[in-house]
Coordinates of C-alpha atoms and ligand atoms in Angstrom, one line a residue:
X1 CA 55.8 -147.3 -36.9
X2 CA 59.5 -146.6 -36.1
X3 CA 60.5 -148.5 -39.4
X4 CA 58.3 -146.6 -41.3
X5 CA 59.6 -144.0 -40.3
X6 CA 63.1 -144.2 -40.6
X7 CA 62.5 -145.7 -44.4
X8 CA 63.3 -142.8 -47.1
X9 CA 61.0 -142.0 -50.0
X10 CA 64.1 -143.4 -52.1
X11 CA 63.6 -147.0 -50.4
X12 CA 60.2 -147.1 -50.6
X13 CA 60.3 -146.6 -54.3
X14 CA 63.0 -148.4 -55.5
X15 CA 61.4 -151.4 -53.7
X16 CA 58.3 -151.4 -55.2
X17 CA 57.2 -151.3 -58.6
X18 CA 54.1 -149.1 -58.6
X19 CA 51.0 -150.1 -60.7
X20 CA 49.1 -147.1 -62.5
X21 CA 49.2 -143.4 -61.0
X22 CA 49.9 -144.5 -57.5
X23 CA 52.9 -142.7 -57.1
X24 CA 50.7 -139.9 -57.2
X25 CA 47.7 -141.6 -54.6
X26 CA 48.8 -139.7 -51.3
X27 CA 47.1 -136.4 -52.7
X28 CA 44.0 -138.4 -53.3
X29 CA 43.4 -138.1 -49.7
X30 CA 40.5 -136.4 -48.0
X31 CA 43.0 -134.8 -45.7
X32 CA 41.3 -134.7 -42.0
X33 CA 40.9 -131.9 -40.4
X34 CA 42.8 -130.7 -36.5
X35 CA 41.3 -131.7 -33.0
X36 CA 41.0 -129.3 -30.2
X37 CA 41.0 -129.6 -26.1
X38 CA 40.8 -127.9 -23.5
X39 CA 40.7 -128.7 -19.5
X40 CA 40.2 -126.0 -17.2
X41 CA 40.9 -126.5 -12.9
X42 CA 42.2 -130.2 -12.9
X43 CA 45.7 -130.7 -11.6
X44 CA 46.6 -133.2 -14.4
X45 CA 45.4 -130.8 -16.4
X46 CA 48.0 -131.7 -19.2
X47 CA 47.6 -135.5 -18.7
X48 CA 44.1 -135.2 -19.4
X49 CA 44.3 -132.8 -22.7
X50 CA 47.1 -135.6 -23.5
X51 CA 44.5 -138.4 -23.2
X52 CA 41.8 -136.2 -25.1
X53 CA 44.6 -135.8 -28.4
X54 CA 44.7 -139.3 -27.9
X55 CA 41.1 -140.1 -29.0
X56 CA 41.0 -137.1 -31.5
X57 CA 43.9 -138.3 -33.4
X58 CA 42.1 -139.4 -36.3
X59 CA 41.6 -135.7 -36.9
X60 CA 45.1 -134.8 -37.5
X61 CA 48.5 -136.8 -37.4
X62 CA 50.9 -134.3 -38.5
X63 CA 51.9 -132.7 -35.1
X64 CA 50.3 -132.2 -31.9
X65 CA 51.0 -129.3 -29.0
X66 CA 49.9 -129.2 -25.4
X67 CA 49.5 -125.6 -23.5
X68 CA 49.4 -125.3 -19.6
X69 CA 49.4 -122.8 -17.3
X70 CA 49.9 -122.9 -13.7
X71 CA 48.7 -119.3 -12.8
X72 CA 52.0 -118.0 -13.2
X73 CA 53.3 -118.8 -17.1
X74 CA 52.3 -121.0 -19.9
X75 CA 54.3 -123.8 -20.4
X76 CA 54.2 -125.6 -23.8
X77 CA 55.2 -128.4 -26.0
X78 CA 55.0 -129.1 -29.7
X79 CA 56.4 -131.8 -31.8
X80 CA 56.1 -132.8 -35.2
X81 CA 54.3 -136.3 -35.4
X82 CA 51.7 -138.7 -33.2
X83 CA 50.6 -137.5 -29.7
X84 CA 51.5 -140.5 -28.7
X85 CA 55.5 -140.1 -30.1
X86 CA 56.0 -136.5 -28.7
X87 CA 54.2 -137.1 -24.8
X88 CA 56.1 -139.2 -22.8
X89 CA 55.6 -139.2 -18.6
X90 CA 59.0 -136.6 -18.7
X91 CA 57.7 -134.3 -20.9
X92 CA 53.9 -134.3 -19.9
X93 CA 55.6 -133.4 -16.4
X94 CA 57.3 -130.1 -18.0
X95 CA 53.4 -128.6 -18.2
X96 CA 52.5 -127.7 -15.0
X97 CA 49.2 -126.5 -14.2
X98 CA 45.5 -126.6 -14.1
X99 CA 44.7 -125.3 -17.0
X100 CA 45.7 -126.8 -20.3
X101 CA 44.6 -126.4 -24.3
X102 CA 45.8 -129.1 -26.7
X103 CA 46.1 -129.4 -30.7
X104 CA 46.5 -132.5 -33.2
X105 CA 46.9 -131.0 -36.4
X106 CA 46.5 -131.8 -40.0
X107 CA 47.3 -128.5 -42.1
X108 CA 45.5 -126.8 -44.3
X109 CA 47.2 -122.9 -44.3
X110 CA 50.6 -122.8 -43.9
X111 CA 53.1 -126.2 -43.9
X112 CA 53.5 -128.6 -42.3
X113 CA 56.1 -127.5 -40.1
X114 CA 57.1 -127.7 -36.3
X115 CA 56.6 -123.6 -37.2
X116 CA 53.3 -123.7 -37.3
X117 CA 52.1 -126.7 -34.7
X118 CA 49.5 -125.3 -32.5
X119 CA 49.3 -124.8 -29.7
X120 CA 50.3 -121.2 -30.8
X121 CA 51.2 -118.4 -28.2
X122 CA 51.6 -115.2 -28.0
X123 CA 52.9 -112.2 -25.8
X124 CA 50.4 -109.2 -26.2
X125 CA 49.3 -106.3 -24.7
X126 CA 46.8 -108.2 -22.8
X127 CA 49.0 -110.8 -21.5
X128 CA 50.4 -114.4 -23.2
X129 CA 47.6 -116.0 -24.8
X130 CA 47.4 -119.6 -26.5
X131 CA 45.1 -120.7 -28.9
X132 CA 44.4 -123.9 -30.7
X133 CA 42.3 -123.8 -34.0
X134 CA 40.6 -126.4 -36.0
X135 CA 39.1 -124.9 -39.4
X136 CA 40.5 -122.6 -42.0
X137 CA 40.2 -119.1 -42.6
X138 CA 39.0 -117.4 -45.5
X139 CA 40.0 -114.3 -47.1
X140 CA 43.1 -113.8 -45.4
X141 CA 45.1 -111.4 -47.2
X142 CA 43.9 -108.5 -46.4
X143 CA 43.5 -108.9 -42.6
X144 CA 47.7 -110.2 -42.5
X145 CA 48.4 -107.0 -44.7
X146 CA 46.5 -104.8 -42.4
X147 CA 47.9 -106.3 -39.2
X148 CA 51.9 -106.1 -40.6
X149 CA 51.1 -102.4 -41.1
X150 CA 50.0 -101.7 -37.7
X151 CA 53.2 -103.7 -36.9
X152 CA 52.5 -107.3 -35.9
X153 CA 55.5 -109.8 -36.7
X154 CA 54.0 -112.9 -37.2
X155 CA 55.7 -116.3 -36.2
X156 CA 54.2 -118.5 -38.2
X157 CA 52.8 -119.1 -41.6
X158 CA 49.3 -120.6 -40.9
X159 CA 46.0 -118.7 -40.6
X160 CA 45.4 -119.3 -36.9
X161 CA 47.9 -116.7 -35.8
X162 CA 45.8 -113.7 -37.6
X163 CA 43.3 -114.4 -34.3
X164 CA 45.7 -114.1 -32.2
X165 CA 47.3 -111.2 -33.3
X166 CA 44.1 -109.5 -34.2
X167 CA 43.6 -109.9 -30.0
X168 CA 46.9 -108.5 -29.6
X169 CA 45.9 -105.2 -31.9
X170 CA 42.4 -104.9 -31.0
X171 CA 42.2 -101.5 -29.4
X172 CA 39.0 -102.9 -26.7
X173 CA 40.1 -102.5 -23.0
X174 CA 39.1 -106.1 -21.9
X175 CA 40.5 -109.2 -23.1
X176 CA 37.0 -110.9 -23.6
X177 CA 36.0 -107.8 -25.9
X178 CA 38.8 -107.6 -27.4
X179 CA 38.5 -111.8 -28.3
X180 CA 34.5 -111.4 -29.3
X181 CA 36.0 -108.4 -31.1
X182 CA 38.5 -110.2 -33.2
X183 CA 36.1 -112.9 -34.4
X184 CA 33.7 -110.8 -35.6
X185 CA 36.2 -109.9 -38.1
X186 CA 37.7 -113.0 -39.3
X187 CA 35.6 -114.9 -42.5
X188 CA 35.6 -118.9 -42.6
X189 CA 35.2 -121.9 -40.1
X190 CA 37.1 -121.7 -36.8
X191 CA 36.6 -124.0 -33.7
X192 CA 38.9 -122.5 -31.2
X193 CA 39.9 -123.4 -27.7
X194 CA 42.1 -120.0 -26.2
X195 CA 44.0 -119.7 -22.8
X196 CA 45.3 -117.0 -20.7
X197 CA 47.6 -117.9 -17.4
X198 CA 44.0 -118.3 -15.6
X199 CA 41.2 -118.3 -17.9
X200 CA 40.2 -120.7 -20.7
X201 CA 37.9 -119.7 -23.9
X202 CA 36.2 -121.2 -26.5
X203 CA 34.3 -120.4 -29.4
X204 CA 32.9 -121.3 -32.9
X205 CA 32.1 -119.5 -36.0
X206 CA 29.2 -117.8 -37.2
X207 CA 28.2 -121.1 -39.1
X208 CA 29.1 -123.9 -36.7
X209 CA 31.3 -125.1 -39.4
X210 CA 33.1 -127.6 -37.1
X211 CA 32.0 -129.6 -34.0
X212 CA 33.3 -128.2 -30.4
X213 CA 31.3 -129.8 -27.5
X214 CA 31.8 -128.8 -24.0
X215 CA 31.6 -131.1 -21.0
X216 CA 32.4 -131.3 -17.2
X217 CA 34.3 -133.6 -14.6
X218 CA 32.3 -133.5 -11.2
X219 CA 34.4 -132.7 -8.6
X220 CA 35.0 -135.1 -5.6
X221 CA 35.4 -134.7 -2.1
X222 CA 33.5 -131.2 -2.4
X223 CA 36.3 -129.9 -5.0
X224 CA 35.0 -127.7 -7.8
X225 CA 34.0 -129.5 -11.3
X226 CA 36.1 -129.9 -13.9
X227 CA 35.4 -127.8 -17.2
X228 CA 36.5 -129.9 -20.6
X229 CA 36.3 -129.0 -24.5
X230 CA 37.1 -131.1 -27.3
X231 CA 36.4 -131.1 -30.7
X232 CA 33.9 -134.3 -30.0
X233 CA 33.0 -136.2 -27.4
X234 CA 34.8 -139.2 -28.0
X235 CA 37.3 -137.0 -25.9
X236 CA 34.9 -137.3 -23.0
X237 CA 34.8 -140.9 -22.6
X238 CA 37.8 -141.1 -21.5
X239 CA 38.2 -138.6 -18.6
X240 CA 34.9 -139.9 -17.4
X241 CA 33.3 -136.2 -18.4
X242 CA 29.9 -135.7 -18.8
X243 CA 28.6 -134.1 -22.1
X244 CA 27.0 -130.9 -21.7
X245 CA 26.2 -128.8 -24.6
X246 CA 28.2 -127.7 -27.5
X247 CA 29.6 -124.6 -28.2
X248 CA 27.0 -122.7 -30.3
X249 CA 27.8 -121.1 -33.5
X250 CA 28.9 -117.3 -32.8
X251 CA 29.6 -118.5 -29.5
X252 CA 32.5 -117.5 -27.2
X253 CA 32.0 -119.2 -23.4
X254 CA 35.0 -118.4 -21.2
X255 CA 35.6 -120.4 -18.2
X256 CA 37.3 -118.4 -14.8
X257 CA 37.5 -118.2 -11.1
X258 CA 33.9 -116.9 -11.7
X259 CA 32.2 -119.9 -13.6
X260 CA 31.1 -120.2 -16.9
X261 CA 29.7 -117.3 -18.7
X262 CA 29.1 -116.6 -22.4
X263 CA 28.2 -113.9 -25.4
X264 CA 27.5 -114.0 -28.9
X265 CA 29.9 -111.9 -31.1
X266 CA 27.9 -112.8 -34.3
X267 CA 24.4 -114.2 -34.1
X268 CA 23.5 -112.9 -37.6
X269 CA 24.3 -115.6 -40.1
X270 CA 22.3 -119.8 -40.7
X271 CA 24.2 -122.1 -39.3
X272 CA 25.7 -124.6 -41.8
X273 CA 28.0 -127.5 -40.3
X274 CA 29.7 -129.8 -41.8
X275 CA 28.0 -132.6 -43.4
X276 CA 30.9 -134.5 -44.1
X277 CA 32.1 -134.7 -40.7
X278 CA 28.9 -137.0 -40.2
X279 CA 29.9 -138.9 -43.6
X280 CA 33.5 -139.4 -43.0
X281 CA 35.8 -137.4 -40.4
X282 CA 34.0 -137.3 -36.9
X283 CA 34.1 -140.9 -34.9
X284 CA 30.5 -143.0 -34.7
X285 CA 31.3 -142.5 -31.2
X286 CA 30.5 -138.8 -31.2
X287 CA 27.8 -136.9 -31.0
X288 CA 28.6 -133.8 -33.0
X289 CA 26.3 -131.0 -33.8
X290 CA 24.0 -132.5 -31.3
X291 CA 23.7 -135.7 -32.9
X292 CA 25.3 -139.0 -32.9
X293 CA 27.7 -140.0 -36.1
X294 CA 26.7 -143.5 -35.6
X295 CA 22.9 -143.0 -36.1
X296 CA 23.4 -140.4 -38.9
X297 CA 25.8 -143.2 -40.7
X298 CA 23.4 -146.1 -40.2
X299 CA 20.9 -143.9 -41.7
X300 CA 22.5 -143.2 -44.7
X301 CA 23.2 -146.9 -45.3
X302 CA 19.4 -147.7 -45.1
X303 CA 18.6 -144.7 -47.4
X304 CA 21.3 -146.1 -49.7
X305 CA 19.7 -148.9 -49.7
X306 CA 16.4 -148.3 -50.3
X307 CA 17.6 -145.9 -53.1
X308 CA 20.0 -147.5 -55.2
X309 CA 19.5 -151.6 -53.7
X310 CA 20.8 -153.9 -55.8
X311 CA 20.7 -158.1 -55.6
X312 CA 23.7 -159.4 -53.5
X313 CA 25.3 -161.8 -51.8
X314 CA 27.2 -160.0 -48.7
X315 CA 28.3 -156.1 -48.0
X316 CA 31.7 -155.6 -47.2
X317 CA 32.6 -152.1 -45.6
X318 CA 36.0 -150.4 -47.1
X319 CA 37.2 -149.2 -43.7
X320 CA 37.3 -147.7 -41.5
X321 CA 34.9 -145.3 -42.6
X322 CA 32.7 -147.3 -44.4
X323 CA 31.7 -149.7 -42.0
X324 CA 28.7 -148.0 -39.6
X325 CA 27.1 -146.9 -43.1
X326 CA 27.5 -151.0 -44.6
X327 CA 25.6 -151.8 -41.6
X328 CA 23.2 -149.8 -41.9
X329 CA 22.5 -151.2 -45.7
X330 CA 22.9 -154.9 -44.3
X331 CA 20.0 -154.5 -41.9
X332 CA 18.0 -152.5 -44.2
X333 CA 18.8 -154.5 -47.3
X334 CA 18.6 -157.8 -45.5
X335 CA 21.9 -159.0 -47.3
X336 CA 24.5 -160.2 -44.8
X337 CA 27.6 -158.2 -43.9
X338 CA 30.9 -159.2 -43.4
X339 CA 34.7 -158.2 -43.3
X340 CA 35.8 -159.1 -46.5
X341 CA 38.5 -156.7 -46.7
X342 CA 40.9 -155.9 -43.4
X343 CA 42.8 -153.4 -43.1
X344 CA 46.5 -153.2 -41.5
X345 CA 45.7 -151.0 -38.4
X346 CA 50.1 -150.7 -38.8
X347 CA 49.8 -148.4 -41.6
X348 CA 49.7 -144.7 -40.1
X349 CA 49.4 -141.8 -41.5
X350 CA 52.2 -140.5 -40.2
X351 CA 53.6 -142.5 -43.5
X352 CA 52.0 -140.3 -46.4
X353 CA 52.4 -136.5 -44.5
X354 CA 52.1 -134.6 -47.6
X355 CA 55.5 -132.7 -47.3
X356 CA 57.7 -136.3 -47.3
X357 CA 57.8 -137.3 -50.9
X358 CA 57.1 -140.9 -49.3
X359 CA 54.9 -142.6 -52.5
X360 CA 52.0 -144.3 -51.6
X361 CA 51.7 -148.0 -52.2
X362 CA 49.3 -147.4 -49.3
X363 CA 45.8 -149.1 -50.3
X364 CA 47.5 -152.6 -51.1
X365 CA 49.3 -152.5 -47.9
X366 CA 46.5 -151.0 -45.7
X367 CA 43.1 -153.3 -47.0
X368 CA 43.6 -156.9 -47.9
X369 CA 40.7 -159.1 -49.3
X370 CA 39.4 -162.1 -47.6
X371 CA 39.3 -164.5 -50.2
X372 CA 37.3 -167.3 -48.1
X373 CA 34.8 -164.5 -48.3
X374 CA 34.6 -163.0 -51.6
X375 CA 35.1 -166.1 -53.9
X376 CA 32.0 -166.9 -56.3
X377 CA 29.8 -164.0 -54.3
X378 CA 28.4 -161.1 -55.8
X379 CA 29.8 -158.0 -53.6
X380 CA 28.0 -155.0 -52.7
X381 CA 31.2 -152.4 -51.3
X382 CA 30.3 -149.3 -49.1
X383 CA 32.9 -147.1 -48.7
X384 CA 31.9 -143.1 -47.9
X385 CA 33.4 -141.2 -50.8
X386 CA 35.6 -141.1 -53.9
X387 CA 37.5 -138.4 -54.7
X388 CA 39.7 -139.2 -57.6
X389 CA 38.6 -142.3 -57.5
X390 CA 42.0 -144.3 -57.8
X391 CA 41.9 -146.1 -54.5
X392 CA 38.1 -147.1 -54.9
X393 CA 39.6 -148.6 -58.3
X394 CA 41.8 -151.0 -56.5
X395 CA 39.7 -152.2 -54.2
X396 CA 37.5 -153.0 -56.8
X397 CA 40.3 -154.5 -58.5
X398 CA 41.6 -156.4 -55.3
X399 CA 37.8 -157.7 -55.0
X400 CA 37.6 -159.1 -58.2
X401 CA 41.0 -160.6 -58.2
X402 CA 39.9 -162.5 -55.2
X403 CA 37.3 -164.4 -56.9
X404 CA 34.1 -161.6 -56.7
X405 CA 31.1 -162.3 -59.5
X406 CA 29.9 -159.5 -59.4
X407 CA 31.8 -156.4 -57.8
X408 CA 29.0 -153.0 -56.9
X409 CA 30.3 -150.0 -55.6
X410 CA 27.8 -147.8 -52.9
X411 CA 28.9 -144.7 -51.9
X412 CA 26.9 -143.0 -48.8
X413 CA 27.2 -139.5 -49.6
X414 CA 26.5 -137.9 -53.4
X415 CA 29.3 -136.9 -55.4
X416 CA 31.7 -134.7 -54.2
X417 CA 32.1 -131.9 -57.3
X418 CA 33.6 -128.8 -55.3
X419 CA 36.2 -128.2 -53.2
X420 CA 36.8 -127.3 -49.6
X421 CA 37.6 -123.9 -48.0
X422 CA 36.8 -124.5 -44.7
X423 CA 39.4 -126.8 -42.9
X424 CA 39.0 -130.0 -45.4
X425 CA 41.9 -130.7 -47.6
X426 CA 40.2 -132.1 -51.0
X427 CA 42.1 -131.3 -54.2
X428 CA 40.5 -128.9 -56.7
X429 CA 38.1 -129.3 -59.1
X430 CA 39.8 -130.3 -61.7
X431 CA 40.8 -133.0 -59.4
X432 CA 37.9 -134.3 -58.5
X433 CA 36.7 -137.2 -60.4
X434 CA 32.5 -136.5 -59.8
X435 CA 33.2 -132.8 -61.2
X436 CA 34.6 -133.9 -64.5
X437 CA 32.7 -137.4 -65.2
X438 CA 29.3 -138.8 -65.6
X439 CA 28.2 -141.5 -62.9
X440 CA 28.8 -144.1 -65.7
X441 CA 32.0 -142.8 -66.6
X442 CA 33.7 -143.3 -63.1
X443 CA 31.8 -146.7 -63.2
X444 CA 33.9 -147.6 -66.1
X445 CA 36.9 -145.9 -64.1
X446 CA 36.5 -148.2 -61.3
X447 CA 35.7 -151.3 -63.2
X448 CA 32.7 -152.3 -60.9
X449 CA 29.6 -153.7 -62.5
X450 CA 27.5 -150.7 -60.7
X451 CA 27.9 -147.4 -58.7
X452 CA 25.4 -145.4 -57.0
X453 CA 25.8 -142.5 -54.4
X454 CA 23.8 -141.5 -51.7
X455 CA 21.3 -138.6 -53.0
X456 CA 21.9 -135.1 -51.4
X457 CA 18.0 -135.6 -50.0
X458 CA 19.1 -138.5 -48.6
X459 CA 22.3 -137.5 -46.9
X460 CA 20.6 -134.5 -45.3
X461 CA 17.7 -136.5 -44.2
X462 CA 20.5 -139.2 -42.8
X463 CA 21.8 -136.1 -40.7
X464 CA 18.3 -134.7 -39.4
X465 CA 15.8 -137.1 -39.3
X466 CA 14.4 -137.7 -35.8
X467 CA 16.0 -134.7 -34.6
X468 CA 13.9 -132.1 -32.6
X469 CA 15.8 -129.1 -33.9
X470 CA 17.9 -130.3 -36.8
X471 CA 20.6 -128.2 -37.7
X472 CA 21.5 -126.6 -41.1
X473 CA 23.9 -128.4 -43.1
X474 CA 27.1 -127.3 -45.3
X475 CA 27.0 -129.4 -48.4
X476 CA 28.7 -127.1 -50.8
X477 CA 31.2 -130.1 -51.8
X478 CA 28.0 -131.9 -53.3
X479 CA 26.7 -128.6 -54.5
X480 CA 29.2 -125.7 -55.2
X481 CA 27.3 -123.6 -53.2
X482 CA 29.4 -122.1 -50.6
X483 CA 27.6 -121.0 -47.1
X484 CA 30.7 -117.5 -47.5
X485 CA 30.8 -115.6 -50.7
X486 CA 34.8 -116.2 -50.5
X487 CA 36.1 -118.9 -52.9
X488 CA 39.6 -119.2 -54.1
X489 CA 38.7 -119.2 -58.4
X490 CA 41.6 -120.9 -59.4
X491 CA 40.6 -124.2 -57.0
X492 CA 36.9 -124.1 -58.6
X493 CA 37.9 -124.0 -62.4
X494 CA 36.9 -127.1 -64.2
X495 CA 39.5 -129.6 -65.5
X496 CA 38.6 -128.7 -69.0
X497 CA 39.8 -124.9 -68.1
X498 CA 43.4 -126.2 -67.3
X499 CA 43.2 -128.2 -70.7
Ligands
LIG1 O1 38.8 -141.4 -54.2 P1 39.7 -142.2 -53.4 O2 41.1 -142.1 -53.7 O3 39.2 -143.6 -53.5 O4 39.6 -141.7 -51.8 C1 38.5 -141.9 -51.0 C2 38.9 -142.8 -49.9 O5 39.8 -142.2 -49.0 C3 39.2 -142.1 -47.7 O6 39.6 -143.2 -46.8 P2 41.0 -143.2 -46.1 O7 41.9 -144.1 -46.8 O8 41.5 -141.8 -45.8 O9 40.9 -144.0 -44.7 P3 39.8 -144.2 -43.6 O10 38.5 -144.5 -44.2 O11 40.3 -145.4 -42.9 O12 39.7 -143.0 -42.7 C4 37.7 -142.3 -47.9 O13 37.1 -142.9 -46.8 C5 37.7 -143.3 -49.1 O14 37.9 -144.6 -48.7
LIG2 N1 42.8 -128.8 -40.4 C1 42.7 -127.8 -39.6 O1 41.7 -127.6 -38.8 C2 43.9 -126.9 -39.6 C3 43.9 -125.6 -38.7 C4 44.7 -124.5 -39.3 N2 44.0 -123.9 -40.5 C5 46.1 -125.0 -39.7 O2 46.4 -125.2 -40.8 O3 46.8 -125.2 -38.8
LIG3 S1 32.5 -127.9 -48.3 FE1 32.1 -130.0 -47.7 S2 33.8 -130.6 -46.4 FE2 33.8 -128.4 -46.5 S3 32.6 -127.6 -44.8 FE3 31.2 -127.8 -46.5 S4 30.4 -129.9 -46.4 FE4 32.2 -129.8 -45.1
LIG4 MG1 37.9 -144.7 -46.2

C-alpha cells in the first residue's frame, strides 16, 4: 500500500504501455458512496466508531474523521486516506469521550480534500455540533445563497455543511426543532449521524434513500447499554451490538441522558431506497432496509438464471461484487461455480482517488484468470453492472485469452441508462454505455458470445420477495425516473446531444 502510494502518476505511466482507453478507466468507476457511525455512552467510544469505519470502508476510501465528546468539548480528527492509515493507538487516544460519530468518505459535492473530510463541526448558536453525512444533496444553490445572505461563512465546499449551518440559522428555540426543522428543508438523500457535547442524533431522509441501522451494546455489571449507528450492520458485528431497527425514512431519533426518543419531520413522501445498494455497494453481510444483501443477491442470481440461462460449463464471479449473485445462478442453474478469476486484495482504492491523475492499469493488476480453470470451458461471467463497459471488456478479453470456448456475460441488475443524484458517483449519460447502445451493440463492445441483464421485474422482486412489508425501491438509474423532481440537465443529455 505504502509503495503505491509513494509511486507518481508520472511512474506509473511511463512504465506501462496502456492498451485501448485505459488511461481513461478510473472514471469508469461506480464511485461508492460514505459510511456513517455513531456510539453513544461507551468509554472507548472512539475505539469503537474506529472499529465500525473499519468494516464500512468499502463505502468510502478517500478520508475518514472520528468526533468525540467527553461532556466538555468535541475533540476530532480527520485525515486524508484509509481509516486504518490515519488511527493509530496515539491518535485514537487524543478523542476522549463517550460519545463519538465517525465518517469514511467517498465525495460526491465538493473535492476531495482534507477541507471537506467529515466529521464536520461547527460552533453555533446552539452550541458545537458535528455531523457526518452519507448521501448527496439536491438543489443546493439556493439554500447556500440564502444562508451567505443571512451571514453564514462556510468552511467547506461539500453539501453536508448546508445542514449544519441551516441548524446554526434556524430561528427554533431547541436544538432538536431547530435539527427536524432544517431537514425539512433540504431536498435529496441524507443519512446522517449528528452530535452535540452530550447528545447524539440520527436521521434519514424523506425517501430512505440510504441504509442507517441502529443497534445497542447491553451493558454489564448493571451499567447502562450502549446506543450504536452505522450505515449497515456489518458495523455491529464487530462491537458485539445487537441490531435493533433502522432509522426510518423522515426519521430523527436522538439519544441523551433521557433514552431514546424520536419524531418525524417529514412523513409525507414513498419511501424509495436504493436498489443498487442491494446490487452492488452494501456488504452480503448486511441487512439494509430491513433485509439481508446476501439473500436479495442470491436471488437475483436465480432470477438471472431462470431468465436469460444459457448452456455452460462453470460460472465464475468477477469480484467482489459479483460473487453472492454467481452463486445464486450456480445453484439455480445447476452449472458449477468456481473462482476462475482472483483478484489482488493489494490493489486499493486508495490508488485511483479521482483527484490524483494516477492512470488506471487497474483491472489487469486487480483480477487475474485461472487458466487450469477456464481452458476448453464455456464460461458463464456474473459481474453486477457495466457502466462504460471497458472493464467488463477485459475480462472478457482476459477470459478468452486463457483458453475460454465460449465466453457469456450475466449481469444481475438491468442496464444502468441514467445517472445518479443521490450520493452515487456514475458518470453521465452520455457516459453510460446502456443509454447510448442496443444490448447487442455492447455485446459486440465486450466481445462475449452473449449478454443478458437482470430484468427491472426481476431485480425488484430479488429485493422484496419474502418480505412481510417490502419496501419501495429507487431504480431511476434503470429507468430515468427520479423519486425528486430535481435533476441536473446537463448530466441527463444523451451522448448524441454533445455530438
Ligand atoms: O463498466 P465497467 O467499467 O466494467 O464497471 C463496472 C465494474 O466496476 C465495479 O466493480 P469494482 O471494480 O468497483 O470493484 P468491486 O466489485 O470489487 O467492488 C462493478 O462491480 C463492475 O465490476
Ligand atoms: N458519498 C457520500 O455519501 C458523500 C457525502 C457528501 N455528499 C460528501 O460529498 O461529502
Ligand atoms: S439512481 Fe440508482 S444509484 Fe441512485 S439512488 Fe436511485 S437506484 Fe440508487
Ligand atoms: Mg465489481
Amino acid at each position: 500500500m505504502i509503495d503505491e502510494l509513494e509511486l507518481t502518476p508520472l511512474q506509473v505511466t511511463d512504465a506501462i504501455e496502456l492498451e485501448d482507453n485505459e488511461a481513461d478507466d478510473h472514471f469508469d468507476k461506480l464511485r461508492e458512496e460514505c459510511g456513517v457511525m455513531a456510539i453513544y455512552n461507551h468509554p472507548d467510544a472512539a475505539r469503537l466508531t474506529y472499529w465500525g469505519l473499519y468494516s464500512l470502508q468499502h463505502r468510502g476510501q478517500e478520508s475518514g474523521g472520528i468526533a468525540a465528546a467527553d461532556g466538555e468539548d468535541i475533540h476530532d480528527l480527520k485525515g486524508m486516506g484509509l481509516v486504518s492509515e490515519i488511527f493509530t493507538d496515539p491518535v485514537l487516544a487524543k478523542l476522549p469521550g463517550n460519545l463519538a460519530i465517525g465518517h469514511t468518505r467517498y465525495s460526491t459535492t465538493g473535492d476531495s480534500a482534507l477541507l471537506n473530510a467529515q466529521p464536520i463541526k461547527v460552533e453555533s448558536t446552539k452550541g458545537l455540533i458535528a455531523i457526518a453525512h452519507n448521501g448527496n444533496l439536491v438543489n443546493l444553490g439556493t439554500a447556500r445563497e440564502r444562508l451567505e445572505r443571512d451571514g453564514a461563512i462556510f468552511q467547506t465546499t461539500s453539501d453536508t455543511e448546508i445542514i449544519v449551518q441551516l441548524i446554526a440559522h434556524s430561528k427554533h428555540t431547541t436544538l432538536v426543532d431547530c435539527i427536524a426543522d432544517s431537514l425539512g428543508q433540504v431536498d435529496g438523500a441524507f443519512s446522517i449521524v449528528m452530535m452535540t457535547r452530550n447528545r447524539i442524533f440520527a436521521a434519514r431522509d424523506p425517501h430512505g434513500f440510504r441504509p442507517l441501522s441502529m443497534g445497542r451494546i447491553p451493558g454489564v455489571d448493571g451499567m447502562p447499554d450502549t446506543f450504536v449507528f452505522a450505515s449497515e450492520t456489518c458495523a455491529f458485528d464487530l462491537l458485539h451490538a445487537k441490531y435493533e431497527r433502522d432509522v426510518e425514512p423522515g426519521e430523527l431519533v436522538m439519544v441523551s441522558e433521557d433514552g431514546v426518543t424520536s419524531r418525524y419531520f417529514n412523513r409525507e413522501v414513498q419511501q424509495a431506497s436504493c436498489i443498487f445498494e442491494h446490487v452492488y455497494f452494501a456488504r452480503p453481510d448486511s441487512k439494509i432496509f430491513g433485509r439481508w444483501v446476501q439473500k436479495s443477491r442470491d436471488e437475483m442470481g436465480r432470477t438471472l438464471a431462470r431468465e436469460s440461462g444459457v448452456p455452460a460449463d462453470v460460472i465464475v464471479p468477477v469480484p467482489d461484487s459479483g460473487v453472492t449473485a454467481a452463486i445464486g445462478y450456480a445453484s439455480e442453474s445447476g452449472i458449477p461455480f468456481n473462482f476462475g478469476l482472483i483478484r489482488n486484495h493489494y490493489v486499493g482504492r486508495t490508488f485511483i482517488q479521482p483527484e490524483q491523475r494516477v492512470r488506471d492499469f487497474g483491472v489487469r493488476m486487480k483480477l487475474n484468470p485461472v487458466r487450469a480453470l477456464l481452458e476448453g470451458k464455456r464460461v458463464i461471467l456474473i459481474d453486477d453492472s457495466i457502466i462504460r463497459g471497458t472493464t467488463s471488456r477485459k475480462i472478457v478479453r482476459m477470459v478468452r485469452a486463457a483458453g475460454a470456448k465460449e465466453v457469456h456475460m450475466r449481469i444481475s441488475c438491468p442496464p444502468t441508462i441514467s445517472p445518479c443524484f443521490y450520493g452515487v458517483d456514475t458518470p453521465s449519460t452520455r457516459d453510460l454505455i446502456a443509454a447510448n447502445n442496443s444490448i447487442e451493440q455492447i455485446r459486440q463492445f465486450i466481445e462475449a458470445d452473449s449478454l443478458a441483464y437482470l430484468s427491472l421485474e426481476g431485480v425488484v422482486h430479488s429485493c422484496t420477495t419474502g418480505d412481510a412489508k417490502p419496501v419501495g425501491y429507487c431504480t431511476a438509474c434503470y429507468t430515468g425516473n427520479y423519486p425528486t423532481q430535481w435533476v441536473d440537465v446537463e448530466e441527463i443529455l444523451p451522448a448524441t446531444a454533445s455530438a
